[in-house]
Amino acid sequence: MHAIAIENLSKSYGRIRALAEVGFTISPGEVIGLLGPNGAGKTTLMKILTGYLEPDAGEVRVHGVDVVADPLAAQRRIGYLPESAPLYGEMLVQEYLEMMAAMRGVPVERRRDRMREVIRATGLSDRVVQPIATLSKGYRQRVGIAQAIIHEPDVLILDEPTTGLDPAQIAEIRDLIVGLSKKSTVLLSTHILSEVEATCERVVVIMAGQLRADAKLADLRSANAAVVAVETAATGVAELLGKVAGVTGVESVGPAGELTRWRVTAQGADDLCPALYAALRTTTWKVGELRPEPKTLERVFRDLATRQEVAS
């Protein structure tokens, strides 16, 4: 059974279509990065998944429970940290977590133990009797995560958990998420690509309300591009390289001394260099560089965004 199953999910706000027939599944124990530019539909998706919004069409299930038909049963299995955590500044950390444990239905006989466990897991041991309003933003995020896991959820949903944090706090929250993923399925929404690379094993990309990619990081980053530096005086470089089997694009990426660098992309993940070398050998051009270009997540995201702009 899937931890999360989404099928043909659509949602509009008047004339604005936030989601258009989005569908994907997440298996128990996976750590998934949900990516997309601002306004792509990520938060809408999370609010539907957690039962805070109803979709216009489609199905959402959490461990087989229909979120629309039985939202309370689904919510019992979900821990949710929205982008702005609903914290009560006047309450002590301990008081707030006690209240959330009761609201989440943690049995009375288990509450003390769960309090100790989540306080230890989130590094709040020296802040339990401190008013939440006096905590740094990093510690407030820790409190938000603590309330999300107090009831031992099967699925943990985190919406931009490191927004506004400094580099040290981001590293701390990142390590915390990695630790939590050992017990829960994690869906993490963020626009910080390095955060996804450090914590996630798979990414789902949404742009303009549509699913644009769903793949493991290793597959997305498979090299399908090469960089070639050819003497600037050479003519017909793009035409020659464009005729190589499988090549889908050739673009100039700037000068390199007396040479010009070209970026060549192709379908599939095969190494382009041997085929490009064979083509270049048919010329008398001076070639100063020929190497595969490792594909970063940033490059993947930019390529997807470019395709979206062209399609629209």
PDB file of C-alpha atoms in Angstrom, residues 82-305:
ATOM      1  CA  PRO A  82       2.956  24.566   7.445  1.00  0.00           C
ATOM      2  CA  GLU A  83       5.230  27.337   6.202  1.00  0.00           C
ATOM      3  CA  SER A  84       4.159  29.522   9.131  1.00  0.00           C
ATOM      4  CA  ALA A  85       3.877  27.183  12.108  1.00  0.00           C
ATOM      5  CA  PRO A  86       0.797  27.885  14.297  1.00  0.00           C
ATOM      6  CA  LEU A  87       2.625  28.548  17.560  1.00  0.00           C
ATOM      7  CA  TYR A  88       1.354  30.370  20.652  1.00  0.00           C
ATOM      8  CA  GLY A  89       4.108  32.732  21.742  1.00  0.00           C
ATOM      9  CA  GLU A  90       2.863  33.198  25.300  1.00  0.00           C
ATOM     10  CA  MET A  91       3.006  29.464  26.061  1.00  0.00           C
ATOM     11  CA  LEU A  92       6.052  27.625  27.339  1.00  0.00           C
ATOM     12  CA  VAL A  93       7.451  25.004  24.974  1.00  0.00           C
ATOM     13  CA  GLN A  94       6.417  22.251  27.383  1.00  0.00           C
ATOM     14  CA  GLU A  95       2.875  23.596  27.746  1.00  0.00           C
ATOM     15  CA  TYR A  96       2.425  23.876  24.006  1.00  0.00           C
ATOM     16  CA  LEU A  97       3.616  20.327  23.339  1.00  0.00           C
ATOM     17  CA  GLU A  98       1.394  18.975  26.130  1.00  0.00           C
ATOM     18  CA  MET A  99      -1.593  20.707  24.514  1.00  0.00           C
ATOM     19  CA  MET A 100      -0.701  19.360  21.065  1.00  0.00           C
ATOM     20  CA  ALA A 101      -0.245  15.831  22.414  1.00  0.00           C
ATOM     21  CA  ALA A 102      -3.738  15.976  23.918  1.00  0.00           C
ATOM     22  CA  MET A 103      -5.248  17.419  20.725  1.00  0.00           C
ATOM     23  CA  ARG A 104      -3.486  14.773  18.636  1.00  0.00           C
ATOM     24  CA  GLY A 105      -5.008  12.011  20.728  1.00  0.00           C
ATOM     25  CA  VAL A 106      -1.828  10.695  22.318  1.00  0.00           C
ATOM     26  CA  PRO A 107      -2.975   8.414  25.184  1.00  0.00           C
ATOM     27  CA  VAL A 108      -2.512   9.972  28.620  1.00  0.00           C
ATOM     28  CA  GLU A 109      -0.198   7.171  29.735  1.00  0.00           C
ATOM     29  CA  ARG A 110       2.037   7.793  26.701  1.00  0.00           C
ATOM     30  CA  ARG A 111       2.208  11.577  26.729  1.00  0.00           C
ATOM     31  CA  ARG A 112       5.114  12.002  29.142  1.00  0.00           C
ATOM     32  CA  ASP A 113       7.257   9.519  27.242  1.00  0.00           C
ATOM     33  CA  ARG A 114       6.359  11.073  23.884  1.00  0.00           C
ATOM     34  CA  MET A 115       7.186  14.528  25.239  1.00  0.00           C
ATOM     35  CA  ARG A 116      10.639  13.335  26.280  1.00  0.00           C
ATOM     36  CA  GLU A 117      11.210  11.609  22.936  1.00  0.00           C
ATOM     37  CA  VAL A 118      10.257  14.549  20.710  1.00  0.00           C
ATOM     38  CA  ILE A 119      12.076  17.089  22.901  1.00  0.00           C
ATOM     39  CA  ARG A 120      15.230  14.990  22.662  1.00  0.00           C
ATOM     40  CA  ALA A 121      14.762  14.372  18.913  1.00  0.00           C
ATOM     41  CA  THR A 122      14.327  18.067  18.128  1.00  0.00           C
ATOM     42  CA  GLY A 123      17.049  19.356  20.463  1.00  0.00           C
ATOM     43  CA  LEU A 124      14.711  21.339  22.715  1.00  0.00           C
ATOM     44  CA  SER A 125      15.896  19.952  26.063  1.00  0.00           C
ATOM     45  CA  ASP A 126      17.243  23.302  27.304  1.00  0.00           C
ATOM     46  CA  ARG A 127      14.218  25.285  26.039  1.00  0.00           C
ATOM     47  CA  VAL A 128      11.237  23.435  27.544  1.00  0.00           C
ATOM     48  CA  VAL A 129      10.409  26.104  30.152  1.00  0.00           C
ATOM     49  CA  GLN A 130      11.038  29.048  27.829  1.00  0.00           C
ATOM     50  CA  PRO A 131       8.176  31.056  26.285  1.00  0.00           C
ATOM     51  CA  ILE A 132       7.910  30.311  22.577  1.00  0.00           C
ATOM     52  CA  ALA A 133       7.933  34.038  21.721  1.00  0.00           C
ATOM     53  CA  THR A 134      11.458  34.349  23.124  1.00  0.00           C
ATOM     54  CA  LEU A 135      12.914  31.564  20.953  1.00  0.00           C
ATOM     55  CA  SER A 136      15.009  32.168  17.848  1.00  0.00           C
ATOM     56  CA  LYS A 137      13.362  31.329  14.547  1.00  0.00           C
ATOM     57  CA  GLY A 138      15.413  28.146  14.312  1.00  0.00           C
ATOM     58  CA  TYR A 139      14.127  26.933  17.666  1.00  0.00           C
ATOM     59  CA  ARG A 140      10.569  27.913  16.791  1.00  0.00           C
ATOM     60  CA  GLN A 141      10.889  25.700  13.714  1.00  0.00           C
ATOM     61  CA  ARG A 142      12.061  22.903  16.005  1.00  0.00           C
ATOM     62  CA  VAL A 143       8.941  23.383  18.128  1.00  0.00           C
ATOM     63  CA  GLY A 144       6.840  23.260  14.957  1.00  0.00           C
ATOM     64  CA  ILE A 145       8.450  19.974  13.956  1.00  0.00           C
ATOM     65  CA  ALA A 146       8.036  18.621  17.484  1.00  0.00           C
ATOM     66  CA  GLN A 147       4.262  19.212  17.366  1.00  0.00           C
ATOM     67  CA  ALA A 148       4.144  17.549  13.936  1.00  0.00           C
ATOM     68  CA  ILE A 149       5.714  14.313  15.216  1.00  0.00           C
ATOM     69  CA  ILE A 150       4.266  14.158  18.750  1.00  0.00           C
ATOM     70  CA  HIS A 151       1.663  11.542  17.698  1.00  0.00           C
ATOM     71  CA  GLU A 152       4.158   9.354  15.782  1.00  0.00           C
ATOM     72  CA  PRO A 153       2.696   9.971  12.309  1.00  0.00           C
ATOM     73  CA  ASP A 154       3.241   7.629   9.387  1.00  0.00           C
ATOM     74  CA  VAL A 155       3.606  10.593   7.020  1.00  0.00           C
ATOM     75  CA  LEU A 156       5.439  13.838   7.750  1.00  0.00           C
ATOM     76  CA  ILE A 157       4.666  16.845   5.535  1.00  0.00           C
ATOM     77  CA  LEU A 158       6.960  19.860   5.798  1.00  0.00           C
ATOM     78  CA  ASP A 159       6.235  23.083   3.894  1.00  0.00           C
ATOM     79  CA  GLU A 160       9.373  25.238   3.512  1.00  0.00           C
ATOM     80  CA  PRO A 161      10.791  24.186   6.920  1.00  0.00           C
ATOM     81  CA  THR A 162      13.998  26.259   6.600  1.00  0.00           C
ATOM     82  CA  THR A 163      12.595  29.522   5.218  1.00  0.00           C
ATOM     83  CA  GLY A 164      14.245  32.516   6.882  1.00  0.00           C
ATOM     84  CA  LEU A 165      16.840  30.513   8.792  1.00  0.00           C
ATOM     85  CA  ASP A 166      20.568  31.254   8.810  1.00  0.00           C
ATOM     86  CA  PRO A 167      23.038  28.692   7.381  1.00  0.00           C
ATOM     87  CA  ALA A 168      23.761  27.096  10.759  1.00  0.00           C
ATOM     88  CA  GLN A 169      20.051  26.721  11.544  1.00  0.00           C
ATOM     89  CA  ILE A 170      19.383  25.286   8.072  1.00  0.00           C
ATOM     90  CA  ALA A 171      22.046  22.624   8.643  1.00  0.00           C
ATOM     91  CA  GLU A 172      20.519  21.751  12.028  1.00  0.00           C
ATOM     92  CA  ILE A 173      16.975  21.412  10.641  1.00  0.00           C
ATOM     93  CA  ARG A 174      18.309  19.427   7.673  1.00  0.00           C
ATOM     94  CA  ASP A 175      20.012  16.938   9.997  1.00  0.00           C
ATOM     95  CA  LEU A 176      16.824  16.719  12.030  1.00  0.00           C
ATOM     96  CA  ILE A 177      14.759  15.885   8.925  1.00  0.00           C
ATOM     97  CA  VAL A 178      17.208  13.147   7.938  1.00  0.00           C
ATOM     98  CA  GLY A 179      16.814  11.631  11.413  1.00  0.00           C
ATOM     99  CA  LEU A 180      13.011  11.810  11.293  1.00  0.00           C
ATOM    100  CA  SER A 181      12.944  10.107   7.894  1.00  0.00           C
ATOM    101  CA  LYS A 182      14.056   6.860   9.540  1.00  0.00           C
ATOM    102  CA  LYS A 183      10.607   6.502  11.097  1.00  0.00           C
ATOM    103  CA  SER A 184       8.258   8.373   8.758  1.00  0.00           C
ATOM    104  CA  THR A 185       7.588   8.938   5.088  1.00  0.00           C
ATOM    105  CA  VAL A 186       8.606  12.551   4.416  1.00  0.00           C
ATOM    106  CA  LEU A 187       7.253  14.979   1.819  1.00  0.00           C
ATOM    107  CA  LEU A 188       9.363  18.143   1.887  1.00  0.00           C
ATOM    108  CA  SER A 189       8.412  21.290  -0.016  1.00  0.00           C
ATOM    109  CA  THR A 190      11.237  23.751  -0.615  1.00  0.00           C
ATOM    110  CA  HIS A 191      12.781  26.052  -3.198  1.00  0.00           C
ATOM    111  CA  ILE A 192      16.306  25.482  -1.845  1.00  0.00           C
ATOM    112  CA  LEU A 193      17.794  22.935  -4.227  1.00  0.00           C
ATOM    113  CA  SER A 194      20.805  22.123  -2.039  1.00  0.00           C
ATOM    114  CA  GLU A 195      18.379  21.172   0.713  1.00  0.00           C
ATOM    115  CA  VAL A 196      16.707  18.633  -1.550  1.00  0.00           C
ATOM    116  CA  GLU A 197      20.043  17.192  -2.640  1.00  0.00           C
ATOM    117  CA  ALA A 198      21.092  16.789   0.995  1.00  0.00           C
ATOM    118  CA  THR A 199      17.906  15.183   2.310  1.00  0.00           C
ATOM    119  CA  CYS A 200      15.815  13.655  -0.489  1.00  0.00           C
ATOM    120  CA  GLU A 201      16.148  10.583  -2.656  1.00  0.00           C
ATOM    121  CA  ARG A 202      13.455  11.536  -5.160  1.00  0.00           C
ATOM    122  CA  VAL A 203      11.916  14.749  -6.450  1.00  0.00           C
ATOM    123  CA  VAL A 204       8.492  15.719  -7.742  1.00  0.00           C
ATOM    124  CA  VAL A 205       8.471  18.967  -9.726  1.00  0.00           C
ATOM    125  CA  ILE A 206       5.307  21.031 -10.185  1.00  0.00           C
ATOM    126  CA  MET A 207       5.181  24.055 -12.466  1.00  0.00           C
ATOM    127  CA  ALA A 208       2.075  26.092 -13.295  1.00  0.00           C
ATOM    128  CA  GLY A 209      -0.028  23.489 -11.493  1.00  0.00           C
ATOM    129  CA  GLN A 210       1.204  20.596 -13.624  1.00  0.00           C
ATOM    130  CA  LEU A 211       3.484  17.674 -12.847  1.00  0.00           C
ATOM    131  CA  ARG A 212       6.722  18.278 -14.769  1.00  0.00           C
ATOM    132  CA  ALA A 213       9.025  15.606 -13.334  1.00  0.00           C
ATOM    133  CA  ASP A 214       8.915  12.650 -10.960  1.00  0.00           C
ATOM    134  CA  ALA A 215      12.188  10.768 -10.662  1.00  0.00           C
ATOM    135  CA  LYS A 216      14.993   9.707  -8.376  1.00  0.00           C
ATOM    136  CA  LEU A 217      17.731  12.297  -7.966  1.00  0.00           C
ATOM    137  CA  ALA A 218      20.345   9.951  -9.401  1.00  0.00           C
ATOM    138  CA  ASP A 219      18.294   9.525 -12.585  1.00  0.00           C
ATOM    139  CA  LEU A 220      17.641  13.251 -12.996  1.00  0.00           C
ATOM    140  CA  ARG A 221      21.316  14.050 -12.608  1.00  0.00           C
ATOM    141  CA  SER A 222      22.528  11.443 -15.092  1.00  0.00           C
ATOM    142  CA  ALA A 223      24.868  13.160 -17.511  1.00  0.00           C
ATOM    143  CA  ASN A 224      23.240  13.806 -20.886  1.00  0.00           C
ATOM    144  CA  ALA A 225      25.268  16.858 -21.816  1.00  0.00           C
ATOM    145  CA  ALA A 226      28.825  17.654 -22.836  1.00  0.00           C
ATOM    146  CA  VAL A 227      30.975  20.759 -23.123  1.00  0.00           C
ATOM    147  CA  VAL A 228      33.133  21.306 -26.214  1.00  0.00           C
ATOM    148  CA  ALA A 229      35.627  24.153 -26.683  1.00  0.00           C
ATOM    149  CA  VAL A 230      36.449  24.842 -30.336  1.00  0.00           C
ATOM    150  CA  GLU A 231      38.543  27.606 -31.908  1.00  0.00           C
ATOM    151  CA  THR A 232      36.464  30.763 -32.237  1.00  0.00           C
ATOM    152  CA  ALA A 233      37.276  31.063 -35.948  1.00  0.00           C
ATOM    153  CA  ALA A 234      35.512  27.771 -36.703  1.00  0.00           C
ATOM    154  CA  THR A 235      32.245  28.051 -38.627  1.00  0.00           C
ATOM    155  CA  GLY A 236      29.335  25.610 -38.685  1.00  0.00           C
ATOM    156  CA  VAL A 237      30.065  24.182 -35.218  1.00  0.00           C
ATOM    157  CA  ALA A 238      26.416  24.056 -34.136  1.00  0.00           C
ATOM    158  CA  GLU A 239      25.396  22.439 -37.421  1.00  0.00           C
ATOM    159  CA  LEU A 240      28.059  19.735 -37.204  1.00  0.00           C
ATOM    160  CA  LEU A 241      27.460  18.843 -33.580  1.00  0.00           C
ATOM    161  CA  GLY A 242      23.698  19.015 -34.073  1.00  0.00           C
ATOM    162  CA  LYS A 243      23.890  16.173 -36.589  1.00  0.00           C
ATOM    163  CA  VAL A 244      25.382  13.750 -34.052  1.00  0.00           C
ATOM    164  CA  ALA A 245      22.904  10.948 -33.291  1.00  0.00           C
ATOM    165  CA  GLY A 246      20.706  11.726 -30.289  1.00  0.00           C
ATOM    166  CA  VAL A 247      21.741  15.374 -29.939  1.00  0.00           C
ATOM    167  CA  THR A 248      18.788  17.632 -29.133  1.00  0.00           C
ATOM    168  CA  GLY A 249      20.484  20.986 -28.648  1.00  0.00           C
ATOM    169  CA  VAL A 250      23.722  22.916 -29.191  1.00  0.00           C
ATOM    170  CA  GLU A 251      24.275  26.333 -27.617  1.00  0.00           C
ATOM    171  CA  SER A 252      27.241  28.652 -27.273  1.00  0.00           C
ATOM    172  CA  VAL A 253      28.080  29.274 -23.620  1.00  0.00           C
ATOM    173  CA  GLY A 254      30.796  31.866 -24.026  1.00  0.00           C
ATOM    174  CA  PRO A 255      34.474  32.412 -24.876  1.00  0.00           C
ATOM    175  CA  ALA A 256      37.451  30.601 -23.345  1.00  0.00           C
ATOM    176  CA  GLY A 257      40.488  32.517 -24.517  1.00  0.00           C
ATOM    177  CA  GLU A 258      40.861  31.861 -28.250  1.00  0.00           C
ATOM    178  CA  LEU A 259      38.187  29.176 -28.056  1.00  0.00           C
ATOM    179  CA  THR A 260      34.401  29.182 -27.800  1.00  0.00           C
ATOM    180  CA  ARG A 261      32.631  26.790 -25.477  1.00  0.00           C
ATOM    181  CA  TRP A 262      29.541  24.910 -26.667  1.00  0.00           C
ATOM    182  CA  ARG A 263      27.066  22.965 -24.558  1.00  0.00           C
ATOM    183  CA  VAL A 264      25.620  19.916 -26.298  1.00  0.00           C
ATOM    184  CA  THR A 265      22.568  18.105 -24.919  1.00  0.00           C
ATOM    185  CA  ALA A 266      21.060  14.787 -25.924  1.00  0.00           C
ATOM    186  CA  GLN A 267      18.304  12.343 -25.105  1.00  0.00           C
ATOM    187  CA  GLY A 268      19.138   9.525 -22.700  1.00  0.00           C
ATOM    188  CA  ALA A 269      22.045   9.291 -20.307  1.00  0.00           C
ATOM    189  CA  ASP A 270      24.767   7.901 -22.577  1.00  0.00           C
ATOM    190  CA  ASP A 271      28.161   9.597 -22.618  1.00  0.00           C
ATOM    191  CA  LEU A 272      28.121  11.998 -25.588  1.00  0.00           C
ATOM    192  CA  CYS A 273      31.893  12.482 -25.758  1.00  0.00           C
ATOM    193  CA  PRO A 274      32.864   9.515 -28.006  1.00  0.00           C
ATOM    194  CA  ALA A 275      30.293  10.456 -30.659  1.00  0.00           C
ATOM    195  CA  LEU A 276      31.246  14.148 -30.507  1.00  0.00           C
ATOM    196  CA  TYR A 277      34.929  13.255 -30.765  1.00  0.00           C
ATOM    197  CA  ALA A 278      34.242  11.196 -33.885  1.00  0.00           C
ATOM    198  CA  ALA A 279      32.455  14.163 -35.476  1.00  0.00           C
ATOM    199  CA  LEU A 280      35.192  16.632 -34.543  1.00  0.00           C
ATOM    200  CA  ARG A 281      37.877  14.361 -36.057  1.00  0.00           C
ATOM    201  CA  THR A 282      36.355  15.013 -39.477  1.00  0.00           C
ATOM    202  CA  THR A 283      37.394  18.672 -39.209  1.00  0.00           C
ATOM    203  CA  THR A 284      40.675  20.583 -38.910  1.00  0.00           C
ATOM    204  CA  TRP A 285      39.433  22.708 -36.002  1.00  0.00           C
ATOM    205  CA  LYS A 286      41.526  23.229 -32.922  1.00  0.00           C
ATOM    206  CA  VAL A 287      39.679  21.573 -30.011  1.00  0.00           C
ATOM    207  CA  GLY A 288      40.753  22.593 -26.520  1.00  0.00           C
ATOM    208  CA  GLU A 289      38.152  20.796 -24.400  1.00  0.00           C
ATOM    209  CA  LEU A 290      35.726  17.910 -24.588  1.00  0.00           C
ATOM    210  CA  ARG A 291      34.111  16.651 -21.373  1.00  0.00           C
ATOM    211  CA  PRO A 292      30.797  15.395 -20.010  1.00  0.00           C
ATOM    212  CA  GLU A 293      28.818  17.925 -17.996  1.00  0.00           C
ATOM    213  CA  PRO A 294      27.473  16.534 -14.717  1.00  0.00           C
ATOM    214  CA  LYS A 295      23.824  17.458 -14.431  1.00  0.00           C
ATOM    215  CA  THR A 296      23.012  19.382 -11.258  1.00  0.00           C
ATOM    216  CA  LEU A 297      19.532  19.692  -9.822  1.00  0.00           C
ATOM    217  CA  GLU A 298      19.725  23.406 -10.553  1.00  0.00           C
ATOM    218  CA  ARG A 299      20.326  22.648 -14.236  1.00  0.00           C
ATOM    219  CA  VAL A 300      17.399  20.181 -14.264  1.00  0.00           C
ATOM    220  CA  PHE A 301      15.140  22.806 -12.718  1.00  0.00           C
ATOM    221  CA  ARG A 302      16.243  25.482 -15.182  1.00  0.00           C
ATOM    222  CA  ASP A 303      15.729  23.156 -18.145  1.00  0.00           C
ATOM    223  CA  LEU A 304      12.219  22.298 -16.961  1.00  0.00           C
ATOM    224  CA  ALA A 305      11.430  25.985 -16.447  1.00  0.00           C
TER     225      ALA A 305
END
